[in-house]
Tab-separated table of C-alpha atoms and ligand atoms in Angstrom:
chain	number	residue	atom	x	y	z
A	1	MET	CA	-58.739	-58.200	184.697
A	2	SER	CA	-55.218	-57.254	184.446
A	3	LYS	CA	-54.816	-53.837	183.343
A	4	GLU	CA	-52.766	-52.675	180.248
A	5	LYS	CA	-49.146	-53.346	179.889
A	6	ILE	CA	-46.897	-49.547	180.678
A	7	LEU	CA	-43.302	-49.132	179.003
A	8	VAL	CA	-41.684	-46.358	181.061
A	9	VAL	CA	-38.337	-44.994	179.214
A	10	GLU	CA	-36.578	-42.879	181.872
A	11	ASP	CA	-33.041	-42.689	182.653
A	12	GLU	CA	-33.210	-41.297	186.327
A	13	GLU	CA	-33.348	-44.181	188.637
A	14	ALA	CA	-35.578	-42.370	191.131
A	15	ILE	CA	-38.335	-41.104	188.402
A	16	GLN	CA	-38.185	-44.469	187.097
A	17	GLU	CA	-39.164	-45.895	190.550
A	18	LEU	CA	-41.421	-43.364	191.502
A	19	ILE	CA	-43.448	-43.820	188.408
A	20	ARG	CA	-43.363	-47.892	188.818
A	21	TYR	CA	-44.651	-47.582	192.532
A	22	ASN	CA	-47.419	-45.418	191.605
A	23	LEU	CA	-48.323	-47.493	188.381
A	24	ASN	CA	-48.460	-50.549	190.727
A	25	LYS	CA	-50.339	-49.086	193.319
A	26	ASP	CA	-52.894	-48.305	190.939
A	27	GLY	CA	-53.434	-51.931	189.773
A	28	TYR	CA	-50.873	-51.349	186.679
A	29	ASP	CA	-48.676	-54.535	187.306
A	30	ARG	CA	-47.348	-55.151	183.995
A	31	VAL	CA	-44.855	-52.662	184.030
A	32	ARG	CA	-41.480	-52.563	182.342
A	33	CYS	CA	-38.857	-49.865	182.485
A	34	CYS	CA	-36.101	-49.207	180.528
A	35	ASP	CA	-33.093	-46.486	180.832
A	36	SER	CA	-32.151	-45.651	177.112
A	37	GLY	CA	-33.514	-45.540	173.587
A	38	GLU	CA	-31.944	-48.386	172.587
A	39	THR	CA	-33.559	-50.628	174.970
A	40	ALA	CA	-36.732	-48.791	174.768
A	41	LEU	CA	-37.041	-49.673	170.787
A	42	ALA	CA	-36.422	-53.317	171.441
A	43	ALA	CA	-38.467	-53.301	174.447
A	44	ALA	CA	-41.491	-51.504	172.529
A	45	GLN	CA	-40.806	-54.655	169.842
A	46	GLU	CA	-40.949	-57.620	172.571
A	47	PHE	CA	-43.319	-56.595	175.603
A	48	ALA	CA	-45.480	-55.009	173.214
A	49	PRO	CA	-47.080	-51.878	175.540
A	50	ASP	CA	-50.532	-50.805	175.628
A	51	LEU	CA	-48.790	-47.465	176.556
A	52	ILE	CA	-45.134	-45.930	176.569
A	53	LEU	CA	-44.089	-43.424	178.964
A	54	LEU	CA	-41.187	-41.782	177.155
A	55	ASP	CA	-38.796	-39.390	178.713
A	56	LEU	CA	-36.962	-36.976	176.197
A	57	MET	CA	-33.972	-36.178	177.640
A	58	LEU	CA	-32.158	-39.450	177.390
A	59	PRO	CA	-28.435	-40.771	176.816
A	60	GLY	CA	-27.993	-42.134	173.191
A	61	ILE	CA	-30.851	-42.160	171.292
A	62	ASP	CA	-32.839	-39.370	172.744
A	63	GLY	CA	-36.837	-39.489	173.272
A	64	LEU	CA	-37.514	-37.609	170.154
A	65	SER	CA	-35.802	-39.787	167.955
A	66	VAL	CA	-37.344	-42.671	169.829
A	67	CYS	CA	-40.679	-41.509	169.212
A	68	ARG	CA	-40.052	-40.652	165.443
A	69	ARG	CA	-38.613	-44.422	165.097
A	70	LEU	CA	-41.659	-45.906	167.071
A	71	LYS	CA	-44.122	-43.892	165.086
A	72	SER	CA	-42.590	-44.825	161.876
A	73	ASP	CA	-42.795	-48.736	162.488
A	74	SER	CA	-45.879	-50.379	161.350
A	75	ARG	CA	-45.425	-52.567	164.373
A	76	THR	CA	-45.269	-49.917	167.140
A	77	SER	CA	-46.696	-46.917	165.653
A	78	ALA	CA	-50.206	-47.452	166.943
A	79	ILE	CA	-48.936	-47.671	170.445
A	80	PRO	CA	-49.688	-44.178	172.370
A	81	ILE	CA	-46.960	-42.242	173.802
A	82	ILE	CA	-46.910	-39.832	176.662
A	83	MET	CA	-43.593	-37.383	176.705
A	84	LEU	CA	-42.164	-36.890	179.801
A	85	THR	CA	-40.605	-33.290	179.345
A	86	ALA	CA	-39.079	-30.766	181.143
A	87	LYS	CA	-40.590	-27.293	181.084
A	88	SER	CA	-37.805	-26.104	178.909
A	89	GLU	CA	-38.467	-28.204	176.153
A	90	GLU	CA	-41.782	-26.621	174.579
A	91	SER	CA	-40.211	-26.706	171.280
A	92	ASP	CA	-39.555	-30.367	171.930
A	93	ILE	CA	-43.042	-30.920	172.637
A	94	VAL	CA	-44.553	-29.634	169.566
A	95	VAL	CA	-42.530	-31.395	167.290
A	96	GLY	CA	-43.183	-34.446	169.571
A	97	LEU	CA	-46.860	-33.946	169.284
A	98	GLU	CA	-46.484	-33.647	165.274
A	99	MET	CA	-44.644	-36.826	164.991
A	100	GLY	CA	-47.750	-38.726	166.828
A	101	ALA	CA	-46.930	-38.481	170.314
A	102	ASP	CA	-50.507	-38.565	172.018
A	103	ASP	CA	-49.765	-36.164	175.340
A	104	TYR	CA	-47.379	-35.154	177.441
A	105	LEU	CA	-46.696	-34.279	181.086
A	106	THR	CA	-43.885	-31.551	182.492
A	107	LYS	CA	-41.787	-32.526	185.337
A	108	PRO	CA	-42.382	-32.565	188.195
A	109	PHE	CA	-45.617	-34.314	187.776
A	110	SER	CA	-47.792	-35.350	190.893
A	111	PRO	CA	-48.488	-39.307	190.787
A	112	LYS	CA	-52.384	-38.256	190.543
A	113	VAL	CA	-51.826	-36.139	187.326
A	114	LEU	CA	-49.592	-39.055	185.787
A	115	ILE	CA	-52.321	-41.652	186.273
A	116	ALA	CA	-55.156	-39.466	185.301
A	117	ARG	CA	-53.333	-38.823	181.951
A	118	ILE	CA	-52.297	-42.355	181.352
A	119	LYS	CA	-56.381	-43.214	181.965
A	120	SER	CA	-57.185	-40.532	179.583
A	121	VAL	CA	-54.985	-41.554	176.664
A	122	LEU	CA	-55.936	-45.096	176.796
A	123	ARG	CA	-59.423	-44.227	176.947
A	124	ARG	CA	-59.324	-41.984	173.821
A	125	VAL	CA	-57.270	-44.705	172.186
A	126	ASN	CA	-59.801	-47.422	172.976
A	127	HIS	CA	-62.882	-45.332	171.842
A	128	THR	CA	-61.635	-43.756	168.576
A	129	GLU	CA	-63.764	-40.827	168.202
A	130	ALA	CA	-64.131	-41.013	164.409
A	131	ASP	CA	-66.461	-38.982	162.587
A	132	PRO	CA	-70.051	-39.628	163.033
A	133	ILE	CA	-71.388	-40.986	160.068
A	134	GLY	CA	-74.033	-38.741	158.795
A	135	GLY	CA	-74.489	-37.815	162.272
A	136	THR	CA	-74.059	-34.734	164.288
A	137	LEU	CA	-71.062	-34.178	166.795
A	138	LYS	CA	-72.311	-33.333	170.304
A	139	ARG	CA	-70.080	-32.011	172.679
A	140	GLY	CA	-71.850	-30.172	175.912
A	141	PRO	CA	-73.626	-27.139	174.441
A	142	LEU	CA	-71.866	-27.527	170.865
A	143	SER	CA	-73.495	-29.719	168.277
A	144	MET	CA	-71.828	-29.691	164.499
A	145	ASN	CA	-73.063	-31.499	161.544
A	146	ARG	CA	-70.413	-31.660	158.870
A	147	GLY	CA	-72.660	-32.818	155.876
A	148	THR	CA	-75.012	-29.741	156.445
A	149	ARG	CA	-72.087	-27.664	158.038
A	150	GLU	CA	-74.797	-26.514	160.584
A	151	VAL	CA	-73.332	-25.209	163.951
A	152	LEU	CA	-75.612	-25.249	167.335
A	153	LEU	CA	-74.598	-23.713	170.396
A	154	ASP	CA	-76.991	-23.981	173.241
A	155	GLY	CA	-79.705	-24.594	170.486
A	156	VAL	CA	-79.003	-21.316	168.557
A	157	PRO	CA	-77.525	-21.224	164.884
A	158	LEU	CA	-73.759	-20.065	164.966
A	159	SER	CA	-72.341	-18.604	161.783
A	160	LEU	CA	-68.564	-19.867	161.145
A	161	THR	CA	-66.627	-19.428	158.600
A	162	PHE	CA	-65.382	-22.292	156.641
A	163	SER	CA	-62.119	-22.391	158.481
A	164	GLU	CA	-63.484	-21.928	161.513
A	165	PHE	CA	-65.856	-24.639	161.559
A	166	GLU	CA	-62.807	-26.712	160.340
A	167	ILE	CA	-60.721	-26.108	163.485
A	168	LEU	CA	-63.252	-26.223	165.848
A	169	TYR	CA	-64.514	-29.824	164.635
A	170	LEU	CA	-61.068	-30.627	164.506
A	171	LEU	CA	-60.328	-30.122	168.277
A	172	ALA	CA	-64.185	-30.961	168.929
A	173	ARG	CA	-63.562	-34.454	167.710
A	174	ARG	CA	-60.879	-35.242	170.223
A	175	PRO	CA	-61.560	-33.694	173.696
A	176	GLY	CA	-58.473	-33.239	175.604
A	177	TRP	CA	-56.184	-33.749	172.703
A	178	VAL	CA	-53.749	-31.175	172.246
A	179	TYR	CA	-53.284	-29.799	168.708
A	180	THR	CA	-50.305	-28.008	167.689
A	181	ARG	CA	-50.560	-24.798	165.502
A	182	GLY	CA	-48.692	-27.004	162.717
A	183	GLN	CA	-51.288	-29.833	162.855
A	184	ILE	CA	-54.211	-27.394	163.025
A	185	VAL	CA	-52.542	-25.990	159.498
A	186	ASN	CA	-52.237	-29.582	157.893
A	187	GLU	CA	-55.900	-30.315	158.546
A	188	VAL	CA	-57.781	-27.163	157.554
A	189	LYS	CA	-55.257	-25.575	154.894
A	190	GLY	CA	-57.281	-25.019	151.786
A	191	ASP	CA	-55.836	-26.128	148.385
A	192	ASP	CA	-55.224	-22.600	146.812
A	193	TYR	CA	-54.295	-20.258	149.712
A	194	PRO	CA	-52.063	-20.749	152.191
A	195	VAL	CA	-52.571	-20.897	155.922
A	196	THR	CA	-49.872	-19.993	158.380
A	197	GLU	CA	-49.624	-20.517	162.257
A	198	ARG	CA	-50.413	-17.167	162.755
A	199	ALA	CA	-53.848	-17.366	160.778
A	200	ILE	CA	-54.371	-20.063	163.142
A	201	ASP	CA	-54.100	-17.751	166.147
A	202	VAL	CA	-56.372	-15.151	164.583
A	203	GLN	CA	-58.505	-17.657	163.909
A	204	MET	CA	-58.899	-18.666	167.238
A	205	VAL	CA	-59.789	-15.278	168.535
A	206	SER	CA	-62.631	-15.058	166.025
A	207	LEU	CA	-64.159	-18.560	166.651
A	208	ARG	CA	-63.857	-17.680	170.754
A	209	ARG	CA	-65.817	-14.425	170.220
A	210	LYS	CA	-68.404	-16.226	168.448
A	211	LEU	CA	-68.481	-18.793	171.098
A	212	GLY	CA	-68.900	-16.077	173.542
A	213	ASP	CA	-69.856	-17.475	177.105
A	214	HIS	CA	-68.671	-20.899	175.789
A	215	CYS	CA	-65.222	-19.698	174.731
A	216	THR	CA	-63.825	-21.567	177.572
A	217	LEU	CA	-64.556	-24.864	175.558
A	218	ILE	CA	-60.992	-24.025	173.658
A	219	GLU	CA	-58.052	-24.216	175.958
A	220	THR	CA	-54.713	-22.427	174.892
A	221	VAL	CA	-52.128	-24.464	175.845
A	222	ARG	CA	-49.075	-22.245	176.341
A	223	GLY	CA	-46.241	-22.702	174.170
A	224	VAL	CA	-47.858	-26.032	172.079
A	225	GLY	CA	-51.356	-25.435	170.661
A	226	TYR	CA	-55.003	-25.836	171.497
A	227	ARG	CA	-57.368	-28.194	172.679
A	228	PHE	CA	-61.301	-28.633	173.205
A	229	VAL	CA	-61.816	-28.927	176.852
A	230	GLN	CA	-62.411	-32.119	178.232
A	231	GLU	CA	-65.651	-32.925	180.276
B	301	LIG	CA1	-33.899	-37.878	181.496
């Protein structure tokens, strides 16, 4: 069985070759590389990749603009994107995630981590973790029911506020998925009171305190946001 098609957008030839080599080595033989935003946009349509590795620092149309265009075009909006970034581009990472990019890798990255991230994103996309209909969301020691708003941790009921429940549920639905503070605000905001990004940090402190020994279920991604730990 042939593996998924991957489009690599990277203007540095050495990195491009390194990525291609490692993808091929892992059995991804349908790989196309391009070195500019313009060619990437064309290839996204014509090659119809299953996943795009997108460098943010590109000549011409930069990576974030490419991401925005891909996500706003119905023909390409569903293609998962992993951003390739420099460590200094944390604010760009946040913007990219809020535009709909699925994940990011900070350069330099090891081939092993690259392949693991690709597999993780493809797995998430293929098994869309939708709401369990009328059922209970189970993640390790945690179980949550959105209908009854019951939360159990190791079988013991946990008392959460409305917002704490919403935040935890949002993160737990997609383990490994990084949410920025802005995304969390958008998801949990009440209609009649403002929720700020700072308030999210405060909620997180309270939520982790309630999770006690299991506080590591929520990971802080420095400079970017939060995620539920991936098993
Ligand atoms: Ca670059």
